[in-house]
PDB file of C-alpha atoms in Angstrom:
ATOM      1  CA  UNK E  69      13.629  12.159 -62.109  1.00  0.00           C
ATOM      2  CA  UNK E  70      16.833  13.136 -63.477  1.00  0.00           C
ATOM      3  CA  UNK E  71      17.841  11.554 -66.173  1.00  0.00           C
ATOM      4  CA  UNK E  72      21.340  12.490 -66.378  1.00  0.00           C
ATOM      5  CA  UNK E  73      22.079  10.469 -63.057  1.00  0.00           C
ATOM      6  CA  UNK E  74      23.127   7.212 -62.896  1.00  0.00           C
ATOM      7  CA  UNK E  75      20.061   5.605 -62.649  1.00  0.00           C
ATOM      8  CA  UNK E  76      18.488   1.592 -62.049  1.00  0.00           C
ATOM      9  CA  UNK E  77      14.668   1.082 -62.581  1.00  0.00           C
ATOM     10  CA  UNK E  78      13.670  -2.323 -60.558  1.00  0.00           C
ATOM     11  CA  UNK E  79      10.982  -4.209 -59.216  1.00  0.00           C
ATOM     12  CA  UNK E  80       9.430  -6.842 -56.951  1.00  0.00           C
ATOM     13  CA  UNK E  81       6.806  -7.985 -59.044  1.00  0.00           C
ATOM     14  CA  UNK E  82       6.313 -10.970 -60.919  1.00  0.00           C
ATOM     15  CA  UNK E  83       3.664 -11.866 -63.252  1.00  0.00           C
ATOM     16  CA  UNK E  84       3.223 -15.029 -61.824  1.00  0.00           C
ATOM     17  CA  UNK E  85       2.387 -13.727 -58.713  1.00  0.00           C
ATOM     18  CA  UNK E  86      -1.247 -12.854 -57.655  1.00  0.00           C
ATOM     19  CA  UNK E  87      -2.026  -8.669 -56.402  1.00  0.00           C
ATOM     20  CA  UNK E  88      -1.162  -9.880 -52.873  1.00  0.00           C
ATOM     21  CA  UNK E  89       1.817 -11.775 -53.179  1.00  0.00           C
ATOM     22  CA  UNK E  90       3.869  -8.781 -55.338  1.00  0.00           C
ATOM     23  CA  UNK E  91       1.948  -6.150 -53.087  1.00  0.00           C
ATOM     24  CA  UNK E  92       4.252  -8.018 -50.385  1.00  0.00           C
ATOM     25  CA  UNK E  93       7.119  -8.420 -52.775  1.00  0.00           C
ATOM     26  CA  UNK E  94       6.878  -4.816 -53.575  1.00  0.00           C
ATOM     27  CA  UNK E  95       7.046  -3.801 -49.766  1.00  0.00           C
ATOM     28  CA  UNK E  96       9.812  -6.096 -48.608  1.00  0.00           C
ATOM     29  CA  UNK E  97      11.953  -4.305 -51.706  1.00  0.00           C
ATOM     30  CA  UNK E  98      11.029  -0.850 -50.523  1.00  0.00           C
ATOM     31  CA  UNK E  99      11.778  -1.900 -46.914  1.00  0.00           C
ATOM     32  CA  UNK E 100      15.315  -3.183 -48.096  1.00  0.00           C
ATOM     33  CA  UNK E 101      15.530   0.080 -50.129  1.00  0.00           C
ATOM     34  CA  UNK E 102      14.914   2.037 -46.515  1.00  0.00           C
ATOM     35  CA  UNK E 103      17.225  -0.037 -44.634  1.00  0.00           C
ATOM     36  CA  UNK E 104      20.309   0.660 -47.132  1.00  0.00           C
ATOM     37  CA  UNK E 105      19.622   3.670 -47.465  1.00  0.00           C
ATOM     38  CA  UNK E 106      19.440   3.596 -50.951  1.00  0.00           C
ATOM     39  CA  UNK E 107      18.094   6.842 -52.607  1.00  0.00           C
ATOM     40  CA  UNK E 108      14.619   6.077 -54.180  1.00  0.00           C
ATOM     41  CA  UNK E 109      11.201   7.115 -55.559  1.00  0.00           C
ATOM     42  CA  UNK E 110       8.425   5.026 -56.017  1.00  0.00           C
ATOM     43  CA  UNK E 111       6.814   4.807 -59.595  1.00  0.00           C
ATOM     44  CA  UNK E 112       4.771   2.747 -61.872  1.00  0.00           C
ATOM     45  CA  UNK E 113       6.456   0.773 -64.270  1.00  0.00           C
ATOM     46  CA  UNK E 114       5.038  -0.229 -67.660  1.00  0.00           C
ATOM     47  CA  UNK E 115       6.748  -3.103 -69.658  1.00  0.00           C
ATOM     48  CA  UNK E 116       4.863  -5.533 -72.491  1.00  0.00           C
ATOM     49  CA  UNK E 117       2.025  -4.472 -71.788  1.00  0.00           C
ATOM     50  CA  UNK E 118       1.846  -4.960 -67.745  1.00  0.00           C
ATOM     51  CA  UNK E 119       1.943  -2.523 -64.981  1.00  0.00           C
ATOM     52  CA  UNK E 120       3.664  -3.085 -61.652  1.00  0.00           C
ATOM     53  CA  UNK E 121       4.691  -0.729 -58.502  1.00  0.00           C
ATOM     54  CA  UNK E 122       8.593  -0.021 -59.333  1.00  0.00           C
ATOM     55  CA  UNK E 123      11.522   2.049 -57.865  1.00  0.00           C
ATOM     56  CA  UNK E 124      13.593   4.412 -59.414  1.00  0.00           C
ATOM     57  CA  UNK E 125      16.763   4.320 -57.677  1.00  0.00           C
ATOM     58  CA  UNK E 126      20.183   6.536 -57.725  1.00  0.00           C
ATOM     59  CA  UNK E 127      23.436   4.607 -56.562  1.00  0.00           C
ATOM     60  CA  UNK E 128      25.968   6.360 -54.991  1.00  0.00           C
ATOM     61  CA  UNK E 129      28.633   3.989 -56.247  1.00  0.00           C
ATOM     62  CA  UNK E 130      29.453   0.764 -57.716  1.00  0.00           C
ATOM     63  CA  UNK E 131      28.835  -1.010 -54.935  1.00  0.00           C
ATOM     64  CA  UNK E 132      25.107   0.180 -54.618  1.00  0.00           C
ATOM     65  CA  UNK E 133      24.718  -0.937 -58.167  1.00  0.00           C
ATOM     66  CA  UNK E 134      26.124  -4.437 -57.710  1.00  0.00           C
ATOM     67  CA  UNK E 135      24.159  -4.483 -54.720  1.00  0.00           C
ATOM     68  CA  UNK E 136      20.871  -3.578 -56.691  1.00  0.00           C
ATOM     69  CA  UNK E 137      21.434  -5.768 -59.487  1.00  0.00           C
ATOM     70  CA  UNK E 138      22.055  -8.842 -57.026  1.00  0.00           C
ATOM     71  CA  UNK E 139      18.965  -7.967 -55.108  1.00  0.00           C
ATOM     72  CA  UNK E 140      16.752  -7.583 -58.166  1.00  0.00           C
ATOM     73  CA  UNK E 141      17.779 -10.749 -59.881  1.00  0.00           C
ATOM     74  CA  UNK E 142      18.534 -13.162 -56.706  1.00  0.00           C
ATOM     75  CA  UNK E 143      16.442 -11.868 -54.201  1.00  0.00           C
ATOM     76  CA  UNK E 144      13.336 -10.838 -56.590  1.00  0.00           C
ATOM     77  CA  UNK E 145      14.398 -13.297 -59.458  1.00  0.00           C
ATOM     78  CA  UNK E 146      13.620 -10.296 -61.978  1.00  0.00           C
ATOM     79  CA  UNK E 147      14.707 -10.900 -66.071  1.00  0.00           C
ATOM     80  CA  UNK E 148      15.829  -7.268 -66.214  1.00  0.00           C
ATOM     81  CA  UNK E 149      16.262  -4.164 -64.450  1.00  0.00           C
ATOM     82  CA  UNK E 150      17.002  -0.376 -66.505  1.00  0.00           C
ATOM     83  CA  UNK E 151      20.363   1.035 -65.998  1.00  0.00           C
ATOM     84  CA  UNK E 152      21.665   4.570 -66.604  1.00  0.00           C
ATOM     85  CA  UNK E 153      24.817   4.691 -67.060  1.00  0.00           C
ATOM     86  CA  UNK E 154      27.067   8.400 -65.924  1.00  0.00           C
ATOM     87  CA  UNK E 155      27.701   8.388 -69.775  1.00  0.00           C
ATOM     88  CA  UNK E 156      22.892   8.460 -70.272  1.00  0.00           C
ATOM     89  CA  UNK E 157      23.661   5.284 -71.925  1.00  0.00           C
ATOM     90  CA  UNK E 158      19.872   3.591 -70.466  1.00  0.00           C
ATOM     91  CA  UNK E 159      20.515  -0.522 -70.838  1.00  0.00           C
ATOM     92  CA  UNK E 160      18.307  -3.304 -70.069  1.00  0.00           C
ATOM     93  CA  UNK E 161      20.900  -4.950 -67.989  1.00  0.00           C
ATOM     94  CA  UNK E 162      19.763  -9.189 -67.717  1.00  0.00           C
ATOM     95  CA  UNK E 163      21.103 -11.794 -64.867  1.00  0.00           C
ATOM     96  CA  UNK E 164      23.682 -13.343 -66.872  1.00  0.00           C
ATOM     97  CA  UNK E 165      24.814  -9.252 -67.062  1.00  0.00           C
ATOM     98  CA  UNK E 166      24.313  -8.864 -70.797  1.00  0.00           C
ATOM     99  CA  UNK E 167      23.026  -5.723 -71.825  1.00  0.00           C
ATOM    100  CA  UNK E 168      20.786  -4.262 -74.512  1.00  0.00           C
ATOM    101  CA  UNK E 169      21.299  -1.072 -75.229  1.00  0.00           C
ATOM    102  CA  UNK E 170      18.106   1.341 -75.624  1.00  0.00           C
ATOM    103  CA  UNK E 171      19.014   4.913 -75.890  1.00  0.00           C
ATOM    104  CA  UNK E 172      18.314   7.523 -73.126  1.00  0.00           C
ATOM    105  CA  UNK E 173      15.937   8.073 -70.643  1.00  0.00           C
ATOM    106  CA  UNK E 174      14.113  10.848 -70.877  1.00  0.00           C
ATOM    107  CA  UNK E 175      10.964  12.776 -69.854  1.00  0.00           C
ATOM    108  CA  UNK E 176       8.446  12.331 -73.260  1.00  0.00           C
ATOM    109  CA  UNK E 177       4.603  13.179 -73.395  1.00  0.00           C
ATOM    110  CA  UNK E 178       2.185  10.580 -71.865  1.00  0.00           C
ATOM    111  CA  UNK E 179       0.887   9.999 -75.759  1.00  0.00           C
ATOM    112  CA  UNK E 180       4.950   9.077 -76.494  1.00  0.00           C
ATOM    113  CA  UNK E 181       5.165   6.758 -73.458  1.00  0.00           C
ATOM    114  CA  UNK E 182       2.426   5.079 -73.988  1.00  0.00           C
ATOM    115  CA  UNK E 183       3.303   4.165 -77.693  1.00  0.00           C
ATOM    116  CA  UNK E 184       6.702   2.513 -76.771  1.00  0.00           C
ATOM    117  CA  UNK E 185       7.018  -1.374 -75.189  1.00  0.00           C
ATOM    118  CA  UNK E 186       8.476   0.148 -71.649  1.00  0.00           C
ATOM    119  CA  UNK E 187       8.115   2.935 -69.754  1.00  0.00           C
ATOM    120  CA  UNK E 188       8.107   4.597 -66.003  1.00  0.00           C
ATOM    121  CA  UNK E 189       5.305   7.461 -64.944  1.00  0.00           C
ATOM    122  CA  UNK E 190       7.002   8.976 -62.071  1.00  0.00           C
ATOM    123  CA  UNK E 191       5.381  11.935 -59.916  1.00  0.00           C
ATOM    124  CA  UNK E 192       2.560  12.773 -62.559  1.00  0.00           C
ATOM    125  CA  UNK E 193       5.695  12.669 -65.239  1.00  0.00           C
ATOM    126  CA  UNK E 194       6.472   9.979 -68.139  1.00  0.00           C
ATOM    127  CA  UNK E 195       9.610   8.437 -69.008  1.00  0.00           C
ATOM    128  CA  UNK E 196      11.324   6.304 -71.574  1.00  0.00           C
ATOM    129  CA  UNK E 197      14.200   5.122 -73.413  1.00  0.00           C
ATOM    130  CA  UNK E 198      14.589   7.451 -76.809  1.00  0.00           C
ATOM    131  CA  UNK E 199      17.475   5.940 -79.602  1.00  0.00           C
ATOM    132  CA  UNK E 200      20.662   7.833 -79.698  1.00  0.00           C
TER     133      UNK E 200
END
């Protein structure tokens, strides 16, 4: 991944949902993904302590990342989705639009991933927010 993109971090999942039911979720997002030709990767995402089949996406524009945040929260009813800003500002950006601000995204050991509340292992790699 790179991290000094402007990048959004979603899912399908839910954790109300049973394996099947966000194994569907997570393929009618990726099909949507293919469709809008929105540039992605698939990765696992790690928040609070649960693990779910995410994307790692890189708008082109404002309009992709309107788009994204609409889908995630509407279509997928998601609390959050992680947002790069062009600036590395990472955010957790919620459906009312508020934002916490984390840090920046960046590649950290597996041993430093796995310490934090969040992360994203992507290709083999680890990822997380780090303070400014």
């Amino acid at each position: 991944m790179n991290t000094v993109d402007r990048v959004i971090i979603l899912s399908g999942e839910l954790p109300t949902k049973t394996f099947e039911g966000n194994r569907q979720r997570t393929e009618t997002l990726k099909g949507v993904l293919l469709d809008t030709h929105i540039n992605f990767a698939q990765a696992k995402g790690f928040y609070k302590g649960t693990i779910e089949d995410s994307f790692v996406t890189v708008p082109r524009d404002n309009e992709e990342i309107d788009f994204l945040l609409n889908l995630a929260f509407n279509k997928f009813g998601q609390e959050s989705v992680l947002f790069q800003d062009s600036n590395q500002e990472a955010y957790l950006v919620f459906k009312d639009r508020t934002e916490q601000r984390l840090g920046r995204l960046l590649e950290v050991t597996k041993e430093v991933a796995e310490s934090q509340d969040g992360y994203t292992e992507l290709n083999g790699k680890f990822y997380t927010t780090v303070p400014r």
